[in-house]
Amino acid sequence: MKTIVMQNPLKEKYDHDDIAVAIGFFDGIHLGHQQVIHKMIDIAEEKQLKKAVMTFDPHPSVVLNHEMKRTTYVTPIEEKKEIFACMGIDYLFIIPFTSSFANMSEQNFIRDYFTLNHVKHVIAGFDFTYGKYGKGNMLKLEDDKDGFEVTMVQKEMIDDDKISTTNILKALKSGETKRANAMLGRPYSIKGFVVQGEKRGRTIGFRTANVMPKEDYVIPKVGVHAVRFKLLSQNKTYNGVCNVGYKPTFNDPSVNQLTIEVNIFEFDESIYGESVEVEWYEFIRDEKKFDGIDALIEQIQQDVIQSKQILSNV
């Protein structure tokens, strides 16, 4: 897959074959996004066009909505690249979402990013908008198209609710991990590195791997989760229980440092610096402060049992 960042002068970016392009922000690449991309692939193969995806970075809210800007992602840009490459995409176009881009007219957007860019077919979801103030929509794109065809993909539903990144974010933050995973079509995951922690876990019989995300991922709800832990260098996967939080039993309440710590079952290796992936399956309980170490140990033992039960059904 060739990645093309659409920075000026744009005419230097047009040196590629004719394409069918799926366009959207695609955070999560959830089941709804996948429908758009699979539709693009079908059209590209039918028309003998190259398969392309066009997305934006950063999230438009960074420019358009300072009070509600979003700087964490279900699939940060590097993860998007990996997923698109695995889907067999030929070209990935990344449009830097800047103030000047946000002010671009609908006509100029169509001309610069579609017509001149060898686009022969545009595929997008029903709610895709473009141009200044987002005034352009899929119906208008059909009317204003110039040298290309347009296909609109309808929304995907689950349990009478729209599959959307917004709903996935709500589910992850409220502990409804199974619901988020159902909308994603796969377990939510975070890639990162194992870093040095305070090493308190080993003193109470529960060694943990302290995971630092390598990108700006959305972190699931604070508390205890059933997870699977992938050691990427060895291509091995282990079951585990993960605490996301601030370790109130040990830490001063004024210390506000979020950690992701995984107790890996049946595992006793030193893996500092290793690249890993944490897959999230089910929220178990909220984080709480215990009166003493014995009460904490007893609760962790229960968490381990519950996590093993959950993951035995995966």
PDB file of C-alpha atoms in Angstrom:
ATOM      1  CA  MET A   1       0.000   0.000   0.000  1.00  0.00           C
ATOM      2  CA  LYS A   2       1.274   3.445  -0.919  1.00  0.00           C
ATOM      3  CA  THR A   3       0.526   6.273   1.526  1.00  0.00           C
ATOM      4  CA  ILE A   4       0.140   9.760   0.032  1.00  0.00           C
ATOM      5  CA  VAL A   5      -0.142  12.810   2.306  1.00  0.00           C
ATOM      6  CA  MET A   6      -2.165  15.410   0.393  1.00  0.00           C
ATOM      7  CA  GLN A   7      -0.102  18.512   1.089  1.00  0.00           C
ATOM      8  CA  ASN A   8       0.395  21.379  -1.337  1.00  0.00           C
ATOM      9  CA  PRO A   9       1.298  21.535  -4.134  1.00  0.00           C
ATOM     10  CA  LEU A  10      -1.407  18.949  -4.775  1.00  0.00           C
ATOM     11  CA  LYS A  11      -0.514  18.499  -8.439  1.00  0.00           C
ATOM     12  CA  GLU A  12       2.590  16.592  -7.290  1.00  0.00           C
ATOM     13  CA  LYS A  13       0.303  14.021  -5.595  1.00  0.00           C
ATOM     14  CA  TYR A  14      -1.644  13.113  -8.722  1.00  0.00           C
ATOM     15  CA  ASP A  15       0.906  10.686 -10.180  1.00  0.00           C
ATOM     16  CA  HIS A  16      -1.068   7.468  -9.707  1.00  0.00           C
ATOM     17  CA  ASP A  17      -3.523   5.181 -11.489  1.00  0.00           C
ATOM     18  CA  ASP A  18      -7.282   5.686 -11.755  1.00  0.00           C
ATOM     19  CA  ILE A  19      -8.945   4.824  -8.455  1.00  0.00           C
ATOM     20  CA  ALA A  20     -12.162   4.042  -6.657  1.00  0.00           C
ATOM     21  CA  VAL A  21     -11.967   5.769  -3.272  1.00  0.00           C
ATOM     22  CA  ALA A  22     -13.719   5.210   0.043  1.00  0.00           C
ATOM     23  CA  ILE A  23     -13.688   8.463   2.004  1.00  0.00           C
ATOM     24  CA  GLY A  24     -14.273   9.162   5.692  1.00  0.00           C
ATOM     25  CA  PHE A  25     -12.499   9.627   8.992  1.00  0.00           C
ATOM     26  CA  PHE A  26     -12.901   5.898   9.716  1.00  0.00           C
ATOM     27  CA  ASP A  27     -11.942   5.987  13.399  1.00  0.00           C
ATOM     28  CA  GLY A  28     -12.379   2.436  14.603  1.00  0.00           C
ATOM     29  CA  ILE A  29     -12.853   0.960  11.122  1.00  0.00           C
ATOM     30  CA  HIS A  30     -16.005  -0.548  12.630  1.00  0.00           C
ATOM     31  CA  LEU A  31     -18.603  -2.690  10.846  1.00  0.00           C
ATOM     32  CA  GLY A  32     -20.210   0.371   9.246  1.00  0.00           C
ATOM     33  CA  HIS A  33     -16.856   1.602   7.933  1.00  0.00           C
ATOM     34  CA  GLN A  34     -16.065  -1.890   6.699  1.00  0.00           C
ATOM     35  CA  GLN A  35     -19.252  -1.883   4.616  1.00  0.00           C
ATOM     36  CA  VAL A  36     -18.070   1.315   2.896  1.00  0.00           C
ATOM     37  CA  ILE A  37     -14.604  -0.096   2.241  1.00  0.00           C
ATOM     38  CA  HIS A  38     -15.852  -3.488   1.033  1.00  0.00           C
ATOM     39  CA  LYS A  39     -18.245  -1.714  -1.329  1.00  0.00           C
ATOM     40  CA  MET A  40     -15.323   0.286  -2.702  1.00  0.00           C
ATOM     41  CA  ILE A  41     -13.312  -2.906  -3.194  1.00  0.00           C
ATOM     42  CA  ASP A  42     -16.188  -4.537  -5.104  1.00  0.00           C
ATOM     43  CA  ILE A  43     -16.574  -1.496  -7.368  1.00  0.00           C
ATOM     44  CA  ALA A  44     -12.813  -1.190  -7.940  1.00  0.00           C
ATOM     45  CA  GLU A  45     -12.531  -4.835  -8.944  1.00  0.00           C
ATOM     46  CA  GLU A  46     -15.569  -4.602 -11.207  1.00  0.00           C
ATOM     47  CA  LYS A  47     -14.276  -1.486 -12.972  1.00  0.00           C
ATOM     48  CA  GLN A  48     -10.587  -2.526 -12.885  1.00  0.00           C
ATOM     49  CA  LEU A  49      -9.610   0.468 -10.775  1.00  0.00           C
ATOM     50  CA  LYS A  50      -7.052   0.673  -7.993  1.00  0.00           C
ATOM     51  CA  LYS A  51      -8.466   0.472  -4.453  1.00  0.00           C
ATOM     52  CA  ALA A  52      -8.046   3.639  -2.395  1.00  0.00           C
ATOM     53  CA  VAL A  53      -9.046   5.066   0.972  1.00  0.00           C
ATOM     54  CA  MET A  54      -9.058   8.793   1.738  1.00  0.00           C
ATOM     55  CA  THR A  55      -9.031   9.913   5.376  1.00  0.00           C
ATOM     56  CA  PHE A  56      -8.112  12.916   7.528  1.00  0.00           C
ATOM     57  CA  ASP A  57      -5.662  13.695  10.311  1.00  0.00           C
ATOM     58  CA  PRO A  58      -6.139  15.027  12.958  1.00  0.00           C
ATOM     59  CA  HIS A  59      -9.815  14.671  13.876  1.00  0.00           C
ATOM     60  CA  PRO A  60     -11.824  17.615  12.432  1.00  0.00           C
ATOM     61  CA  SER A  61     -12.930  18.642  15.943  1.00  0.00           C
ATOM     62  CA  VAL A  62      -9.376  19.813  16.656  1.00  0.00           C
ATOM     63  CA  VAL A  63     -10.007  22.624  14.162  1.00  0.00           C
ATOM     64  CA  LEU A  64     -13.790  22.993  14.286  1.00  0.00           C
ATOM     65  CA  ASN A  65     -14.729  22.538  17.938  1.00  0.00           C
ATOM     66  CA  HIS A  66     -12.156  23.664  20.497  1.00  0.00           C
ATOM     67  CA  GLU A  67     -14.401  22.902  23.471  1.00  0.00           C
ATOM     68  CA  MET A  68     -15.132  19.330  22.361  1.00  0.00           C
ATOM     69  CA  LYS A  69     -12.005  18.517  20.385  1.00  0.00           C
ATOM     70  CA  ARG A  70     -10.988  14.862  20.276  1.00  0.00           C
ATOM     71  CA  THR A  71      -7.312  13.974  20.417  1.00  0.00           C
ATOM     72  CA  THR A  72      -7.554  10.256  21.264  1.00  0.00           C
ATOM     73  CA  TYR A  73      -8.655   7.584  18.829  1.00  0.00           C
ATOM     74  CA  VAL A  74     -10.062   4.078  18.600  1.00  0.00           C
ATOM     75  CA  THR A  75      -7.643   3.545  15.718  1.00  0.00           C
ATOM     76  CA  PRO A  76      -4.840   6.131  15.634  1.00  0.00           C
ATOM     77  CA  ILE A  77      -3.382   6.894  12.231  1.00  0.00           C
ATOM     78  CA  GLU A  78      -0.589   4.303  12.313  1.00  0.00           C
ATOM     79  CA  GLU A  79      -3.063   1.583  13.263  1.00  0.00           C
ATOM     80  CA  LYS A  80      -5.347   2.673  10.436  1.00  0.00           C
ATOM     81  CA  LYS A  81      -2.455   2.208   8.026  1.00  0.00           C
ATOM     82  CA  GLU A  82      -1.886  -1.348   9.240  1.00  0.00           C
ATOM     83  CA  ILE A  83      -5.551  -2.297   8.949  1.00  0.00           C
ATOM     84  CA  PHE A  84      -5.991  -0.768   5.497  1.00  0.00           C
ATOM     85  CA  ALA A  85      -2.868  -2.535   4.252  1.00  0.00           C
ATOM     86  CA  CYS A  86      -4.266  -5.857   5.520  1.00  0.00           C
ATOM     87  CA  MET A  87      -7.499  -5.135   3.620  1.00  0.00           C
ATOM     88  CA  GLY A  88      -5.592  -4.995   0.341  1.00  0.00           C
ATOM     89  CA  ILE A  89      -5.827  -1.224  -0.230  1.00  0.00           C
ATOM     90  CA  ASP A  90      -3.517   0.106  -2.973  1.00  0.00           C
ATOM     91  CA  TYR A  91      -3.459   3.800  -2.009  1.00  0.00           C
ATOM     92  CA  LEU A  92      -4.090   5.560   1.298  1.00  0.00           C
ATOM     93  CA  PHE A  93      -4.595   9.330   0.947  1.00  0.00           C
ATOM     94  CA  ILE A  94      -4.226  11.325   4.165  1.00  0.00           C
ATOM     95  CA  ILE A  95      -5.604  14.867   4.105  1.00  0.00           C
ATOM     96  CA  PRO A  96      -4.200  17.114   6.856  1.00  0.00           C
ATOM     97  CA  PHE A  97      -7.281  18.663   8.446  1.00  0.00           C
ATOM     98  CA  THR A  98      -6.182  22.283   8.864  1.00  0.00           C
ATOM     99  CA  SER A  99      -8.025  25.579   9.150  1.00  0.00           C
ATOM    100  CA  SER A 100      -7.415  26.319   5.464  1.00  0.00           C
ATOM    101  CA  PHE A 101      -8.756  22.908   4.452  1.00  0.00           C
ATOM    102  CA  ALA A 102     -11.848  23.431   6.631  1.00  0.00           C
ATOM    103  CA  ASN A 103     -12.542  26.671   4.738  1.00  0.00           C
ATOM    104  CA  MET A 104     -12.279  25.092   1.293  1.00  0.00           C
ATOM    105  CA  SER A 105     -15.335  25.467  -0.911  1.00  0.00           C
ATOM    106  CA  GLU A 106     -17.318  22.390  -1.949  1.00  0.00           C
ATOM    107  CA  GLN A 107     -16.420  22.934  -5.608  1.00  0.00           C
ATOM    108  CA  ASN A 108     -12.694  23.221  -4.915  1.00  0.00           C
ATOM    109  CA  PHE A 109     -12.762  20.114  -2.734  1.00  0.00           C
ATOM    110  CA  ILE A 110     -14.396  18.089  -5.513  1.00  0.00           C
ATOM    111  CA  ARG A 111     -11.981  19.433  -8.107  1.00  0.00           C
ATOM    112  CA  ASP A 112      -8.739  19.046  -6.119  1.00  0.00           C
ATOM    113  CA  TYR A 113      -9.349  15.758  -4.310  1.00  0.00           C
ATOM    114  CA  PHE A 114     -11.569  13.873  -6.753  1.00  0.00           C
ATOM    115  CA  THR A 115     -11.621  15.127 -10.342  1.00  0.00           C
ATOM    116  CA  LEU A 116      -7.926  16.006 -10.688  1.00  0.00           C
ATOM    117  CA  ASN A 117      -6.897  13.116  -8.438  1.00  0.00           C
ATOM    118  CA  HIS A 118      -7.863  10.384 -10.946  1.00  0.00           C
ATOM    119  CA  VAL A 119     -10.920   9.401  -8.899  1.00  0.00           C
ATOM    120  CA  LYS A 120     -13.457   7.518 -11.012  1.00  0.00           C
ATOM    121  CA  HIS A 121     -15.812   6.431  -8.228  1.00  0.00           C
ATOM    122  CA  VAL A 122     -16.422   7.861  -4.742  1.00  0.00           C
ATOM    123  CA  ILE A 123     -17.923   5.634  -2.042  1.00  0.00           C
ATOM    124  CA  ALA A 124     -18.920   7.034   1.353  1.00  0.00           C
ATOM    125  CA  GLY A 125     -21.382   6.647   4.191  1.00  0.00           C
ATOM    126  CA  PHE A 126     -24.760   8.380   4.171  1.00  0.00           C
ATOM    127  CA  ASP A 127     -23.555  11.000   6.676  1.00  0.00           C
ATOM    128  CA  PHE A 128     -20.336  12.093   4.931  1.00  0.00           C
ATOM    129  CA  THR A 129     -20.022  15.880   4.547  1.00  0.00           C
ATOM    130  CA  TYR A 130     -17.403  18.123   2.932  1.00  0.00           C
ATOM    131  CA  GLY A 131     -16.584  21.741   2.168  1.00  0.00           C
ATOM    132  CA  LYS A 132     -16.841  24.837   4.348  1.00  0.00           C
ATOM    133  CA  TYR A 133     -19.253  24.351   7.268  1.00  0.00           C
ATOM    134  CA  GLY A 134     -19.817  20.803   6.005  1.00  0.00           C
ATOM    135  CA  LYS A 135     -22.482  22.034   3.620  1.00  0.00           C
ATOM    136  CA  GLY A 136     -21.665  19.388   1.038  1.00  0.00           C
ATOM    137  CA  ASN A 137     -23.324  16.001   1.494  1.00  0.00           C
ATOM    138  CA  MET A 138     -23.747  12.800  -0.485  1.00  0.00           C
ATOM    139  CA  LEU A 139     -26.839  14.015  -2.348  1.00  0.00           C
ATOM    140  CA  LYS A 140     -25.063  17.207  -3.357  1.00  0.00           C
ATOM    141  CA  LEU A 141     -21.978  15.241  -4.379  1.00  0.00           C
ATOM    142  CA  GLU A 142     -24.171  13.216  -6.740  1.00  0.00           C
ATOM    143  CA  ASP A 143     -25.440  16.458  -8.315  1.00  0.00           C
ATOM    144  CA  ASP A 144     -22.012  18.125  -8.552  1.00  0.00           C
ATOM    145  CA  LYS A 145     -19.848  15.132  -9.532  1.00  0.00           C
ATOM    146  CA  ASP A 146     -17.329  15.821 -12.281  1.00  0.00           C
ATOM    147  CA  GLY A 147     -15.714  12.872 -14.009  1.00  0.00           C
ATOM    148  CA  PHE A 148     -16.615  10.246 -11.404  1.00  0.00           C
ATOM    149  CA  GLU A 149     -19.549   8.220 -10.074  1.00  0.00           C
ATOM    150  CA  VAL A 150     -20.925   8.278  -6.530  1.00  0.00           C
ATOM    151  CA  THR A 151     -22.199   5.465  -4.287  1.00  0.00           C
ATOM    152  CA  MET A 152     -23.747   6.106  -0.879  1.00  0.00           C
ATOM    153  CA  VAL A 153     -23.701   3.352   1.757  1.00  0.00           C
ATOM    154  CA  GLN A 154     -26.521   3.264   4.296  1.00  0.00           C
ATOM    155  CA  LYS A 155     -26.018   3.030   8.049  1.00  0.00           C
ATOM    156  CA  GLU A 156     -25.378  -0.271   9.827  1.00  0.00           C
ATOM    157  CA  MET A 157     -27.417  -1.122  12.931  1.00  0.00           C
ATOM    158  CA  ILE A 158     -26.963  -3.316  15.970  1.00  0.00           C
ATOM    159  CA  ASP A 159     -29.766  -3.876  18.504  1.00  0.00           C
ATOM    160  CA  ASP A 160     -31.736  -0.999  16.953  1.00  0.00           C
ATOM    161  CA  ASP A 161     -28.801   1.384  17.453  1.00  0.00           C
ATOM    162  CA  LYS A 162     -26.547   2.886  14.798  1.00  0.00           C
ATOM    163  CA  ILE A 163     -23.032   1.524  14.606  1.00  0.00           C
ATOM    164  CA  SER A 164     -20.872   4.624  14.994  1.00  0.00           C
ATOM    165  CA  THR A 165     -17.579   5.728  16.478  1.00  0.00           C
ATOM    166  CA  THR A 166     -19.502   7.919  18.929  1.00  0.00           C
ATOM    167  CA  ASN A 167     -21.415   4.919  20.255  1.00  0.00           C
ATOM    168  CA  ILE A 168     -18.222   2.853  20.460  1.00  0.00           C
ATOM    169  CA  LEU A 169     -16.554   5.607  22.498  1.00  0.00           C
ATOM    170  CA  LYS A 170     -19.542   5.747  24.856  1.00  0.00           C
ATOM    171  CA  ALA A 171     -19.451   1.970  25.286  1.00  0.00           C
ATOM    172  CA  LEU A 172     -15.712   1.874  26.044  1.00  0.00           C
ATOM    173  CA  LYS A 173     -15.957   4.708  28.551  1.00  0.00           C
ATOM    174  CA  SER A 174     -18.988   3.182  30.332  1.00  0.00           C
ATOM    175  CA  GLY A 175     -17.539  -0.320  30.634  1.00  0.00           C
ATOM    176  CA  GLU A 176     -19.740  -1.836  27.904  1.00  0.00           C
ATOM    177  CA  THR A 177     -16.757  -3.466  26.239  1.00  0.00           C
ATOM    178  CA  LYS A 178     -18.717  -6.355  24.726  1.00  0.00           C
ATOM    179  CA  ARG A 179     -21.014  -3.862  23.012  1.00  0.00           C
ATOM    180  CA  ALA A 180     -18.063  -1.862  21.665  1.00  0.00           C
ATOM    181  CA  ASN A 181     -16.499  -5.064  20.340  1.00  0.00           C
ATOM    182  CA  ALA A 182     -19.754  -6.075  18.652  1.00  0.00           C
ATOM    183  CA  MET A 183     -19.818  -2.766  16.768  1.00  0.00           C
ATOM    184  CA  LEU A 184     -16.134  -3.029  15.877  1.00  0.00           C
ATOM    185  CA  GLY A 185     -16.468  -6.613  14.689  1.00  0.00           C
ATOM    186  CA  ARG A 186     -13.338  -7.487  16.688  1.00  0.00           C
ATOM    187  CA  PRO A 187     -11.928  -6.956  20.198  1.00  0.00           C
ATOM    188  CA  TYR A 188     -10.864  -3.401  20.950  1.00  0.00           C
ATOM    189  CA  SER A 189      -7.070  -3.329  21.225  1.00  0.00           C
ATOM    190  CA  ILE A 190      -4.231  -1.025  22.220  1.00  0.00           C
ATOM    191  CA  LYS A 191      -0.638  -1.472  21.088  1.00  0.00           C
ATOM    192  CA  GLY A 192       2.254  -0.262  23.183  1.00  0.00           C
ATOM    193  CA  PHE A 193       5.451  -1.053  25.052  1.00  0.00           C
ATOM    194  CA  VAL A 194       6.138  -2.648  28.422  1.00  0.00           C
ATOM    195  CA  VAL A 195       7.791  -0.076  30.677  1.00  0.00           C
ATOM    196  CA  GLN A 196       9.183  -0.072  34.198  1.00  0.00           C
ATOM    197  CA  GLY A 197       6.550   0.353  36.902  1.00  0.00           C
ATOM    198  CA  GLU A 198       6.672   0.564  40.669  1.00  0.00           C
ATOM    199  CA  LYS A 199       6.991  -3.249  40.938  1.00  0.00           C
ATOM    200  CA  ARG A 200       4.520  -3.457  43.806  1.00  0.00           C
ATOM    201  CA  GLY A 201       2.609  -6.300  42.161  1.00  0.00           C
ATOM    202  CA  ARG A 202       5.416  -8.795  42.654  1.00  0.00           C
ATOM    203  CA  THR A 203       5.499  -8.034  46.394  1.00  0.00           C
ATOM    204  CA  ILE A 204       1.919  -9.293  46.765  1.00  0.00           C
ATOM    205  CA  GLY A 205       2.181 -12.226  44.358  1.00  0.00           C
ATOM    206  CA  PHE A 206       0.727 -10.616  41.241  1.00  0.00           C
ATOM    207  CA  ARG A 207       3.402  -9.431  38.820  1.00  0.00           C
ATOM    208  CA  THR A 208       2.114  -7.019  36.217  1.00  0.00           C
ATOM    209  CA  ALA A 209       3.263  -5.647  32.872  1.00  0.00           C
ATOM    210  CA  ASN A 210       2.958  -1.858  32.786  1.00  0.00           C
ATOM    211  CA  VAL A 211       1.857  -0.963  29.246  1.00  0.00           C
ATOM    212  CA  MET A 212       2.495   2.454  27.723  1.00  0.00           C
ATOM    213  CA  PRO A 213       0.386   2.997  24.573  1.00  0.00           C
ATOM    214  CA  LYS A 214       2.476   3.897  21.542  1.00  0.00           C
ATOM    215  CA  GLU A 215      -0.205   6.190  20.102  1.00  0.00           C
ATOM    216  CA  ASP A 216      -3.092   8.362  21.288  1.00  0.00           C
ATOM    217  CA  TYR A 217      -5.562   5.563  21.947  1.00  0.00           C
ATOM    218  CA  VAL A 218      -8.886   5.891  23.732  1.00  0.00           C
ATOM    219  CA  ILE A 219      -8.389   4.239  27.138  1.00  0.00           C
ATOM    220  CA  PRO A 220     -11.325   2.106  28.355  1.00  0.00           C
ATOM    221  CA  LYS A 221     -13.144   2.812  31.609  1.00  0.00           C
ATOM    222  CA  VAL A 222     -11.060   3.038  34.781  1.00  0.00           C
ATOM    223  CA  GLY A 223     -11.302  -0.272  36.605  1.00  0.00           C
ATOM    224  CA  VAL A 224     -10.564  -3.973  36.139  1.00  0.00           C
ATOM    225  CA  HIS A 225     -10.947  -5.749  32.786  1.00  0.00           C
ATOM    226  CA  ALA A 226     -10.624  -9.249  31.343  1.00  0.00           C
ATOM    227  CA  VAL A 227      -8.016  -8.975  28.583  1.00  0.00           C
ATOM    228  CA  ARG A 228      -5.767 -10.950  26.305  1.00  0.00           C
ATOM    229  CA  PHE A 229      -2.115  -9.955  26.087  1.00  0.00           C
ATOM    230  CA  LYS A 230      -0.134 -10.402  22.881  1.00  0.00           C
ATOM    231  CA  LEU A 231       3.653 -10.512  22.930  1.00  0.00           C
ATOM    232  CA  LEU A 232       4.206  -9.375  19.359  1.00  0.00           C
ATOM    233  CA  SER A 233       7.859 -10.391  18.974  1.00  0.00           C
ATOM    234  CA  GLN A 234       6.968 -14.012  19.791  1.00  0.00           C
ATOM    235  CA  ASN A 235       3.487 -13.976  18.225  1.00  0.00           C
ATOM    236  CA  LYS A 236       2.126 -15.454  21.450  1.00  0.00           C
ATOM    237  CA  THR A 237      -1.121 -14.591  23.240  1.00  0.00           C
ATOM    238  CA  TYR A 238      -1.875 -14.967  26.947  1.00  0.00           C
ATOM    239  CA  ASN A 239      -4.968 -14.415  29.049  1.00  0.00           C
ATOM    240  CA  GLY A 240      -4.844 -11.809  31.779  1.00  0.00           C
ATOM    241  CA  VAL A 241      -6.583  -9.304  33.989  1.00  0.00           C
ATOM    242  CA  CYS A 242      -5.903  -5.599  33.574  1.00  0.00           C
ATOM    243  CA  ASN A 243      -6.250  -2.683  35.940  1.00  0.00           C
ATOM    244  CA  VAL A 244      -6.732   0.728  34.360  1.00  0.00           C
ATOM    245  CA  GLY A 245      -6.453   3.419  36.977  1.00  0.00           C
ATOM    246  CA  TYR A 246      -4.575   5.319  39.615  1.00  0.00           C
ATOM    247  CA  LYS A 247      -3.865   2.596  42.261  1.00  0.00           C
ATOM    248  CA  PRO A 248      -5.651   4.385  45.116  1.00  0.00           C
ATOM    249  CA  THR A 249      -4.625   1.773  47.712  1.00  0.00           C
ATOM    250  CA  PHE A 250      -0.975   2.774  47.277  1.00  0.00           C
ATOM    251  CA  ASN A 251      -0.904   6.262  45.793  1.00  0.00           C
ATOM    252  CA  ASP A 252      -1.490   9.716  47.180  1.00  0.00           C
ATOM    253  CA  PRO A 253      -4.903  10.902  45.888  1.00  0.00           C
ATOM    254  CA  SER A 254      -3.213  14.018  44.546  1.00  0.00           C
ATOM    255  CA  VAL A 255      -1.118  11.869  42.184  1.00  0.00           C
ATOM    256  CA  ASN A 256      -3.078  11.729  38.942  1.00  0.00           C
ATOM    257  CA  GLN A 257      -1.145   9.298  36.738  1.00  0.00           C
ATOM    258  CA  LEU A 258      -3.218   6.769  34.809  1.00  0.00           C
ATOM    259  CA  THR A 259      -1.614   3.351  34.356  1.00  0.00           C
ATOM    260  CA  ILE A 260      -2.458   0.207  32.381  1.00  0.00           C
ATOM    261  CA  GLU A 261      -1.192  -2.849  34.280  1.00  0.00           C
ATOM    262  CA  VAL A 262      -1.765  -6.420  33.103  1.00  0.00           C
ATOM    263  CA  ASN A 263      -1.389  -9.488  35.295  1.00  0.00           C
ATOM    264  CA  ILE A 264      -0.566 -12.156  32.687  1.00  0.00           C
ATOM    265  CA  PHE A 265      -1.697 -15.636  33.617  1.00  0.00           C
ATOM    266  CA  GLU A 266       0.902 -18.440  33.661  1.00  0.00           C
ATOM    267  CA  PHE A 267       3.688 -16.108  32.584  1.00  0.00           C
ATOM    268  CA  ASP A 268       6.970 -15.241  34.318  1.00  0.00           C
ATOM    269  CA  GLU A 269       9.349 -13.509  31.910  1.00  0.00           C
ATOM    270  CA  SER A 270      11.081 -10.152  31.858  1.00  0.00           C
ATOM    271  CA  ILE A 271       9.628  -8.288  28.866  1.00  0.00           C
ATOM    272  CA  TYR A 272      10.590  -4.656  29.462  1.00  0.00           C
ATOM    273  CA  GLY A 273      10.754  -2.785  26.162  1.00  0.00           C
ATOM    274  CA  GLU A 274       8.758  -5.414  24.261  1.00  0.00           C
ATOM    275  CA  SER A 275       6.028  -4.392  21.811  1.00  0.00           C
ATOM    276  CA  VAL A 276       2.692  -5.759  22.982  1.00  0.00           C
ATOM    277  CA  GLU A 277      -1.022  -5.565  22.243  1.00  0.00           C
ATOM    278  CA  VAL A 278      -3.806  -5.628  24.825  1.00  0.00           C
ATOM    279  CA  GLU A 279      -7.215  -6.888  23.660  1.00  0.00           C
ATOM    280  CA  TRP A 280     -10.166  -5.867  25.814  1.00  0.00           C
ATOM    281  CA  TYR A 281     -13.030  -8.315  26.344  1.00  0.00           C
ATOM    282  CA  GLU A 282     -15.126  -7.437  29.378  1.00  0.00           C
ATOM    283  CA  PHE A 283     -15.281  -4.910  32.202  1.00  0.00           C
ATOM    284  CA  ILE A 284     -15.242  -6.612  35.627  1.00  0.00           C
ATOM    285  CA  ARG A 285     -15.463  -3.884  38.267  1.00  0.00           C
ATOM    286  CA  ASP A 286     -14.668  -0.292  39.192  1.00  0.00           C
ATOM    287  CA  GLU A 287     -11.348   0.617  40.771  1.00  0.00           C
ATOM    288  CA  LYS A 288     -11.568   1.037  44.550  1.00  0.00           C
ATOM    289  CA  LYS A 289      -9.364   1.780  47.526  1.00  0.00           C
ATOM    290  CA  PHE A 290      -8.902  -1.101  49.960  1.00  0.00           C
ATOM    291  CA  ASP A 291      -8.358  -0.875  53.703  1.00  0.00           C
ATOM    292  CA  GLY A 292      -5.250  -3.034  53.544  1.00  0.00           C
ATOM    293  CA  ILE A 293      -3.062  -5.332  51.467  1.00  0.00           C
ATOM    294  CA  ASP A 294      -4.946  -8.506  52.507  1.00  0.00           C
ATOM    295  CA  ALA A 295      -8.254  -7.135  51.250  1.00  0.00           C
ATOM    296  CA  LEU A 296      -6.577  -6.093  47.983  1.00  0.00           C
ATOM    297  CA  ILE A 297      -5.042  -9.553  47.492  1.00  0.00           C
ATOM    298  CA  GLU A 298      -8.380 -11.245  48.126  1.00  0.00           C
ATOM    299  CA  GLN A 299     -10.094  -9.018  45.554  1.00  0.00           C
ATOM    300  CA  ILE A 300      -7.379  -9.592  42.943  1.00  0.00           C
ATOM    301  CA  GLN A 301      -7.756 -13.352  43.411  1.00  0.00           C
ATOM    302  CA  GLN A 302     -11.467 -12.982  42.689  1.00  0.00           C
ATOM    303  CA  ASP A 303     -10.708 -10.790  39.655  1.00  0.00           C
ATOM    304  CA  VAL A 304      -8.371 -13.467  38.276  1.00  0.00           C
ATOM    305  CA  ILE A 305     -11.007 -16.183  38.686  1.00  0.00           C
ATOM    306  CA  GLN A 306     -13.652 -14.038  36.995  1.00  0.00           C
ATOM    307  CA  SER A 307     -11.359 -13.074  34.136  1.00  0.00           C
ATOM    308  CA  LYS A 308     -10.444 -16.718  33.495  1.00  0.00           C
ATOM    309  CA  GLN A 309     -14.139 -17.614  33.372  1.00  0.00           C
ATOM    310  CA  ILE A 310     -14.860 -14.820  30.894  1.00  0.00           C
ATOM    311  CA  LEU A 311     -11.921 -15.646  28.643  1.00  0.00           C
ATOM    312  CA  SER A 312     -12.652 -19.384  28.666  1.00  0.00           C
ATOM    313  CA  ASN A 313     -15.695 -18.544  26.517  1.00  0.00           C
ATOM    314  CA  VAL A 314     -13.790 -16.413  24.001  1.00  0.00           C
TER     315      VAL A 314
END
